[in-house]
């Protein structure tokens, strides 16, 4: 049971077509009626192809829309296949996820992530900055060192951090069903809070209605970044309900 402000960020990854937007009706209806809705921020991050339609659909709703990544350049330019943060803002995005491990895995390094964060903020987007250790890091017991580095480099020369939310996502937990022990999670979140001077910290990695109770006992968490389970409106709603019960 919680009565603090909580974020529920839906990361649809490379899933969803126009028909998937219908699933938002259910979530919207639930959200309007939910008695704890003053304590909740819901953000949907669909693929870019759905951003504009989703933002239009949610125009009158308190649910907000975000993108899953952006180009590191703020200006327009010859970057085939890329989208800059201004373009995302232009079609209704308020947030952007940066530094997701699925992008780090394909070559996005700390330097690029740092540029992306700076330019997304300059463009007026709020940033959901993902950090997390791999299984190898965990085995080597260097989780804190890795997180420390990701934070130091990712936020280098970012002076105003008020529009940054950290998403702590252990890479080994994403899409695998494996989760951390509450005690370990609480300790890591404390470490990140201290390091970032109290930024909001979300947890991400296999969050679903069946395991959500494991996380709600971790009182220093400010919400969740939800991948797989966010594509099913019933599961997403269930996660929210169970966070407050
Ligand atoms: P998952 O994804 O909930 O499917 O593990 C989380 C994420 O990658 O943001």
mmCIF file of C-alpha atoms and ligand atoms in Angstrom:
data_model
loop_
_atom_site.group_PDB
_atom_site.id
_atom_site.type_symbol
_atom_site.label_atom_id
_atom_site.label_comp_id
_atom_site.label_asym_id
_atom_site.label_seq_id
_atom_site.Cartn_x
_atom_site.Cartn_y
_atom_site.Cartn_z
ATOM 1 C CA UNK A 1 0.000 0.000 0.000
ATOM 2 C CA UNK A 2 1.334 3.343 -0.939
ATOM 3 C CA UNK A 3 0.012 6.846 -1.022
ATOM 4 C CA UNK A 4 2.938 8.576 -2.620
ATOM 5 C CA UNK A 5 3.160 9.871 -6.167
ATOM 6 C CA UNK A 6 3.992 7.030 -8.543
ATOM 7 C CA UNK A 7 4.942 6.866 -12.215
ATOM 8 C CA UNK A 8 3.778 4.084 -14.508
ATOM 9 C CA UNK A 9 5.623 4.284 -17.787
ATOM 10 C CA UNK A 10 4.567 1.915 -20.553
ATOM 11 C CA UNK A 11 7.358 0.984 -22.915
ATOM 12 C CA UNK A 12 5.770 -0.664 -25.943
ATOM 13 C CA UNK A 13 9.135 -1.285 -27.619
ATOM 14 C CA UNK A 14 8.780 -2.398 -31.276
ATOM 15 C CA UNK A 15 5.198 -3.567 -30.850
ATOM 16 C CA UNK A 16 1.831 -2.157 -31.816
ATOM 17 C CA UNK A 17 -0.102 -0.845 -34.761
ATOM 18 C CA UNK A 18 -3.025 1.548 -35.091
ATOM 19 C CA UNK A 19 -5.405 -1.068 -33.697
ATOM 20 C CA UNK A 20 -3.421 -1.250 -30.468
ATOM 21 C CA UNK A 21 -4.495 2.297 -29.678
ATOM 22 C CA UNK A 22 -7.952 0.948 -28.819
ATOM 23 C CA UNK A 23 -6.470 -0.610 -25.697
ATOM 24 C CA UNK A 24 -5.976 2.893 -24.298
ATOM 25 C CA UNK A 25 -9.731 3.397 -23.908
ATOM 26 C CA UNK A 26 -9.819 0.895 -21.109
ATOM 27 C CA UNK A 27 -6.840 2.395 -19.299
ATOM 28 C CA UNK A 28 -8.190 5.905 -19.746
ATOM 29 C CA UNK A 29 -11.556 4.944 -18.313
ATOM 30 C CA UNK A 30 -9.948 3.193 -15.374
ATOM 31 C CA UNK A 31 -7.636 6.112 -14.707
ATOM 32 C CA UNK A 32 -10.473 8.648 -14.663
ATOM 33 C CA UNK A 33 -12.352 6.662 -12.042
ATOM 34 C CA UNK A 34 -9.490 5.383 -9.942
ATOM 35 C CA UNK A 35 -9.658 6.992 -6.533
ATOM 36 C CA UNK A 36 -5.895 7.312 -6.226
ATOM 37 C CA UNK A 37 -5.457 8.998 -9.611
ATOM 38 C CA UNK A 38 -4.089 12.180 -8.066
ATOM 39 C CA UNK A 39 -1.087 10.151 -7.031
ATOM 40 C CA UNK A 40 -0.380 8.762 -10.469
ATOM 41 C CA UNK A 41 1.406 9.751 -13.634
ATOM 42 C CA UNK A 42 0.866 7.428 -16.573
ATOM 43 C CA UNK A 43 3.053 7.829 -19.649
ATOM 44 C CA UNK A 44 2.763 5.683 -22.764
ATOM 45 C CA UNK A 45 5.834 5.322 -24.932
ATOM 46 C CA UNK A 46 4.735 3.707 -28.200
ATOM 47 C CA UNK A 47 6.890 3.291 -31.303
ATOM 48 C CA UNK A 48 7.318 6.579 -33.172
ATOM 49 C CA UNK A 49 4.839 5.454 -35.829
ATOM 50 C CA UNK A 50 2.049 5.708 -33.245
ATOM 51 C CA UNK A 51 3.140 8.789 -31.344
ATOM 52 C CA UNK A 52 1.012 11.353 -33.105
ATOM 53 C CA UNK A 53 -2.168 9.269 -33.216
ATOM 54 C CA UNK A 54 -1.731 8.333 -29.603
ATOM 55 C CA UNK A 55 -1.144 11.917 -28.520
ATOM 56 C CA UNK A 56 -4.292 12.970 -30.408
ATOM 57 C CA UNK A 57 -6.296 10.194 -28.838
ATOM 58 C CA UNK A 58 -5.133 11.164 -25.362
ATOM 59 C CA UNK A 59 -5.517 14.896 -25.883
ATOM 60 C CA UNK A 60 -8.242 15.244 -23.271
ATOM 61 C CA UNK A 61 -6.760 12.639 -20.971
ATOM 62 C CA UNK A 62 -4.234 13.079 -18.180
ATOM 63 C CA UNK A 63 -2.254 10.200 -19.628
ATOM 64 C CA UNK A 64 0.857 11.521 -21.345
ATOM 65 C CA UNK A 65 2.895 10.298 -24.265
ATOM 66 C CA UNK A 66 6.622 9.776 -24.699
ATOM 67 C CA UNK A 67 9.090 8.400 -27.222
ATOM 68 C CA UNK A 68 11.469 5.487 -26.767
ATOM 69 C CA UNK A 69 14.593 7.172 -28.072
ATOM 70 C CA UNK A 70 15.765 10.181 -30.075
ATOM 71 C CA UNK A 71 18.706 11.326 -32.149
ATOM 72 C CA UNK A 72 21.513 13.074 -30.266
ATOM 73 C CA UNK A 73 21.209 16.097 -32.530
ATOM 74 C CA UNK A 74 18.690 18.770 -31.704
ATOM 75 C CA UNK A 75 18.812 20.371 -35.129
ATOM 76 C CA UNK A 76 17.422 19.077 -38.382
ATOM 77 C CA UNK A 77 19.890 17.392 -40.688
ATOM 78 C CA UNK A 78 20.863 14.625 -43.037
ATOM 79 C CA UNK A 79 20.390 11.699 -40.656
ATOM 80 C CA UNK A 80 18.432 9.106 -42.575
ATOM 81 C CA UNK A 81 16.024 7.154 -40.432
ATOM 82 C CA UNK A 82 16.459 9.340 -37.363
ATOM 83 C CA UNK A 83 14.147 11.605 -35.411
ATOM 84 C CA UNK A 84 15.314 14.476 -33.245
ATOM 85 C CA UNK A 85 13.744 15.493 -29.927
ATOM 86 C CA UNK A 86 12.126 18.593 -31.408
ATOM 87 C CA UNK A 87 10.293 16.428 -33.930
ATOM 88 C CA UNK A 88 9.064 14.214 -31.121
ATOM 89 C CA UNK A 89 7.833 17.186 -29.140
ATOM 90 C CA UNK A 90 6.136 18.499 -32.252
ATOM 91 C CA UNK A 91 3.928 15.411 -32.508
ATOM 92 C CA UNK A 92 2.938 15.431 -28.853
ATOM 93 C CA UNK A 93 5.680 13.636 -26.920
ATOM 94 C CA UNK A 94 6.353 15.024 -23.460
ATOM 95 C CA UNK A 95 8.928 12.441 -22.446
ATOM 96 C CA UNK A 96 11.679 10.419 -24.050
ATOM 97 C CA UNK A 97 13.383 7.260 -22.833
ATOM 98 C CA UNK A 98 17.164 7.523 -23.216
ATOM 99 C CA UNK A 99 19.881 4.958 -22.573
ATOM 100 C CA UNK A 100 17.713 1.860 -22.658
ATOM 101 C CA UNK A 101 19.898 -1.243 -22.475
ATOM 102 C CA UNK A 102 18.440 -2.541 -25.739
ATOM 103 C CA UNK A 103 20.003 0.522 -27.389
ATOM 104 C CA UNK A 104 23.198 0.436 -25.367
ATOM 105 C CA UNK A 105 23.569 -3.137 -26.612
ATOM 106 C CA UNK A 106 23.629 -1.963 -30.223
ATOM 107 C CA UNK A 107 26.271 0.669 -29.710
ATOM 108 C CA UNK A 108 24.752 3.605 -27.855
ATOM 109 C CA UNK A 109 27.539 4.692 -25.534
ATOM 110 C CA UNK A 110 27.648 7.037 -22.545
ATOM 111 C CA UNK A 111 28.860 9.937 -24.673
ATOM 112 C CA UNK A 112 25.952 9.682 -27.100
ATOM 113 C CA UNK A 113 23.542 9.165 -24.232
ATOM 114 C CA UNK A 114 24.864 12.323 -22.575
ATOM 115 C CA UNK A 115 24.329 14.315 -25.782
ATOM 116 C CA UNK A 116 20.857 12.886 -26.213
ATOM 117 C CA UNK A 117 19.907 13.811 -22.665
ATOM 118 C CA UNK A 118 21.179 17.382 -23.050
ATOM 119 C CA UNK A 119 19.436 17.955 -26.356
ATOM 120 C CA UNK A 120 16.196 16.308 -25.306
ATOM 121 C CA UNK A 121 16.072 18.578 -22.254
ATOM 122 C CA UNK A 122 16.896 21.627 -24.378
ATOM 123 C CA UNK A 123 14.034 20.656 -26.681
ATOM 124 C CA UNK A 124 11.619 20.690 -23.749
ATOM 125 C CA UNK A 125 11.221 16.950 -23.247
ATOM 126 C CA UNK A 126 11.398 15.195 -19.907
ATOM 127 C CA UNK A 127 13.955 12.417 -19.879
ATOM 128 C CA UNK A 128 13.587 8.893 -18.561
ATOM 129 C CA UNK A 129 17.232 7.956 -18.220
ATOM 130 C CA UNK A 130 17.825 4.180 -18.091
ATOM 131 C CA UNK A 131 20.707 2.632 -16.223
ATOM 132 C CA UNK A 132 21.409 -0.927 -15.177
ATOM 133 C CA UNK A 133 24.020 -3.615 -14.775
ATOM 134 C CA UNK A 134 24.395 -6.754 -16.894
ATOM 135 C CA UNK A 135 24.413 -10.240 -15.446
ATOM 136 C CA UNK A 136 28.165 -10.287 -15.875
ATOM 137 C CA UNK A 137 28.509 -7.060 -13.875
ATOM 138 C CA UNK A 138 26.296 -8.510 -11.163
ATOM 139 C CA UNK A 139 28.387 -11.678 -10.980
ATOM 140 C CA UNK A 140 31.555 -9.635 -10.769
ATOM 141 C CA UNK A 141 29.890 -7.604 -8.013
ATOM 142 C CA UNK A 142 30.522 -4.326 -9.808
ATOM 143 C CA UNK A 143 26.891 -3.171 -10.021
ATOM 144 C CA UNK A 144 27.471 0.045 -8.071
ATOM 145 C CA UNK A 145 30.568 0.900 -10.061
ATOM 146 C CA UNK A 146 28.677 0.404 -13.333
ATOM 147 C CA UNK A 147 25.704 2.477 -12.196
ATOM 148 C CA UNK A 148 28.026 5.150 -10.902
ATOM 149 C CA UNK A 149 29.733 5.380 -14.303
ATOM 150 C CA UNK A 150 26.488 5.427 -16.239
ATOM 151 C CA UNK A 151 25.202 8.259 -14.058
ATOM 152 C CA UNK A 152 28.476 10.249 -14.085
ATOM 153 C CA UNK A 153 28.892 10.104 -17.864
ATOM 154 C CA UNK A 154 25.233 10.217 -18.790
ATOM 155 C CA UNK A 155 24.593 13.317 -16.719
ATOM 156 C CA UNK A 156 27.922 15.026 -17.346
ATOM 157 C CA UNK A 157 27.451 18.796 -17.472
ATOM 158 C CA UNK A 158 23.695 18.465 -17.163
ATOM 159 C CA UNK A 159 23.097 21.309 -14.763
ATOM 160 C CA UNK A 160 19.368 21.310 -14.420
ATOM 161 C CA UNK A 161 18.204 17.828 -13.572
ATOM 162 C CA UNK A 162 14.668 18.600 -12.566
ATOM 163 C CA UNK A 163 13.224 17.062 -15.736
ATOM 164 C CA UNK A 164 15.142 13.820 -15.394
ATOM 165 C CA UNK A 165 13.746 10.605 -13.996
ATOM 166 C CA UNK A 166 16.055 7.632 -13.557
ATOM 167 C CA UNK A 167 14.855 4.173 -14.557
ATOM 168 C CA UNK A 168 16.915 1.500 -12.864
ATOM 169 C CA UNK A 169 16.631 -1.585 -15.064
ATOM 170 C CA UNK A 170 18.981 -4.487 -14.353
ATOM 171 C CA UNK A 171 19.687 -5.815 -17.854
ATOM 172 C CA UNK A 172 19.373 -9.424 -16.691
ATOM 173 C CA UNK A 173 15.858 -8.700 -15.480
ATOM 174 C CA UNK A 174 14.444 -7.184 -18.675
ATOM 175 C CA UNK A 175 12.002 -9.554 -20.350
ATOM 176 C CA UNK A 176 13.335 -12.554 -18.437
ATOM 177 C CA UNK A 177 10.959 -12.884 -15.501
ATOM 178 C CA UNK A 178 13.914 -12.637 -13.123
ATOM 179 C CA UNK A 179 13.686 -9.945 -10.460
ATOM 180 C CA UNK A 180 15.744 -8.582 -7.601
ATOM 181 C CA UNK A 181 15.164 -9.282 -3.950
ATOM 182 C CA UNK A 182 13.360 -6.320 -2.376
ATOM 183 C CA UNK A 183 16.216 -5.741 0.033
ATOM 184 C CA UNK A 184 18.786 -5.538 -2.784
ATOM 185 C CA UNK A 185 16.537 -3.281 -4.812
ATOM 186 C CA UNK A 186 15.987 -0.936 -1.914
ATOM 187 C CA UNK A 187 19.721 -0.723 -1.315
ATOM 188 C CA UNK A 188 20.479 -0.001 -4.968
ATOM 189 C CA UNK A 189 17.734 2.604 -5.204
ATOM 190 C CA UNK A 190 19.157 4.318 -2.129
ATOM 191 C CA UNK A 191 22.572 4.324 -3.736
ATOM 192 C CA UNK A 192 21.172 5.928 -6.923
ATOM 193 C CA UNK A 193 19.127 8.460 -4.950
ATOM 194 C CA UNK A 194 22.207 9.537 -3.068
ATOM 195 C CA UNK A 195 24.297 9.736 -6.197
ATOM 196 C CA UNK A 196 21.698 11.770 -8.109
ATOM 197 C CA UNK A 197 20.772 14.028 -5.192
ATOM 198 C CA UNK A 198 17.301 12.600 -4.869
ATOM 199 C CA UNK A 199 16.015 12.299 -8.393
ATOM 200 C CA UNK A 200 12.927 10.146 -8.903
ATOM 201 C CA UNK A 201 13.885 6.494 -9.393
ATOM 202 C CA UNK A 202 11.736 4.001 -11.263
ATOM 203 C CA UNK A 203 12.304 0.284 -11.383
ATOM 204 C CA UNK A 204 12.056 -1.660 -14.631
ATOM 205 C CA UNK A 205 12.517 -5.322 -15.518
ATOM 206 C CA UNK A 206 9.796 -7.971 -15.782
ATOM 207 C CA UNK A 207 7.278 -6.022 -13.708
ATOM 208 C CA UNK A 208 3.890 -7.755 -13.928
ATOM 209 C CA UNK A 209 0.702 -8.143 -11.871
ATOM 210 C CA UNK A 210 2.028 -11.336 -10.296
ATOM 211 C CA UNK A 211 5.243 -9.905 -8.916
ATOM 212 C CA UNK A 212 4.274 -6.270 -8.315
ATOM 213 C CA UNK A 213 3.857 -6.877 -4.558
ATOM 214 C CA UNK A 214 7.593 -7.644 -4.392
ATOM 215 C CA UNK A 215 8.293 -4.075 -5.438
ATOM 216 C CA UNK A 216 5.628 -2.164 -3.566
ATOM 217 C CA UNK A 217 7.349 -3.016 -0.316
ATOM 218 C CA UNK A 218 10.364 -1.030 -1.536
ATOM 219 C CA UNK A 219 9.326 2.346 -0.214
ATOM 220 C CA UNK A 220 11.965 4.475 -1.931
ATOM 221 C CA UNK A 221 10.805 3.589 -5.468
ATOM 222 C CA UNK A 222 8.879 6.271 -7.376
ATOM 223 C CA UNK A 223 7.273 4.043 -9.971
ATOM 224 C CA UNK A 224 7.838 1.543 -12.742
ATOM 225 C CA UNK A 225 8.963 1.278 -16.347
ATOM 226 C CA UNK A 226 6.918 -1.556 -17.739
ATOM 227 C CA UNK A 227 7.654 -3.331 -20.998
ATOM 228 C CA UNK A 228 5.874 -6.591 -21.865
ATOM 229 C CA UNK A 229 3.019 -6.218 -19.376
ATOM 230 C CA UNK A 230 2.180 -2.713 -20.602
ATOM 231 C CA UNK A 231 0.915 -3.993 -23.929
ATOM 232 C CA UNK A 232 -2.018 -5.658 -22.199
ATOM 233 C CA UNK A 233 -4.333 -3.010 -20.686
ATOM 234 C CA UNK A 234 -5.676 -5.455 -18.094
ATOM 235 C CA UNK A 235 -2.213 -6.287 -16.827
ATOM 236 C CA UNK A 236 -1.197 -2.629 -16.822
ATOM 237 C CA UNK A 237 -4.301 -1.631 -14.845
ATOM 238 C CA UNK A 238 -3.756 -4.518 -12.458
ATOM 239 C CA UNK A 239 -0.210 -3.387 -11.767
ATOM 240 C CA UNK A 240 -1.454 0.108 -10.909
ATOM 241 C CA UNK A 241 -4.268 -1.165 -8.711
ATOM 242 C CA UNK A 242 -2.004 -3.535 -6.821
ATOM 243 C CA UNK A 243 0.543 -0.807 -6.226
ATOM 244 C CA UNK A 244 -2.057 1.056 -4.201
ATOM 245 C CA UNK A 245 -3.647 -1.876 -2.404
HETATM 246 P P1 LIG B 1 10.023 -5.753 -19.433
HETATM 247 O O1 LIG B 1 10.768 -4.492 -20.098
HETATM 248 O O2 LIG B 1 8.993 -5.207 -18.471
HETATM 249 O O3 LIG B 1 9.391 -6.470 -20.591
HETATM 250 O O4 LIG B 1 11.044 -6.558 -18.735
HETATM 251 C C1 LIG B 1 11.115 -3.368 -19.356
HETATM 252 C C2 LIG B 1 11.886 -2.409 -20.228
HETATM 253 O O5 LIG B 1 12.677 -2.867 -21.055
HETATM 254 O O6 LIG B 1 11.729 -1.191 -20.127
#
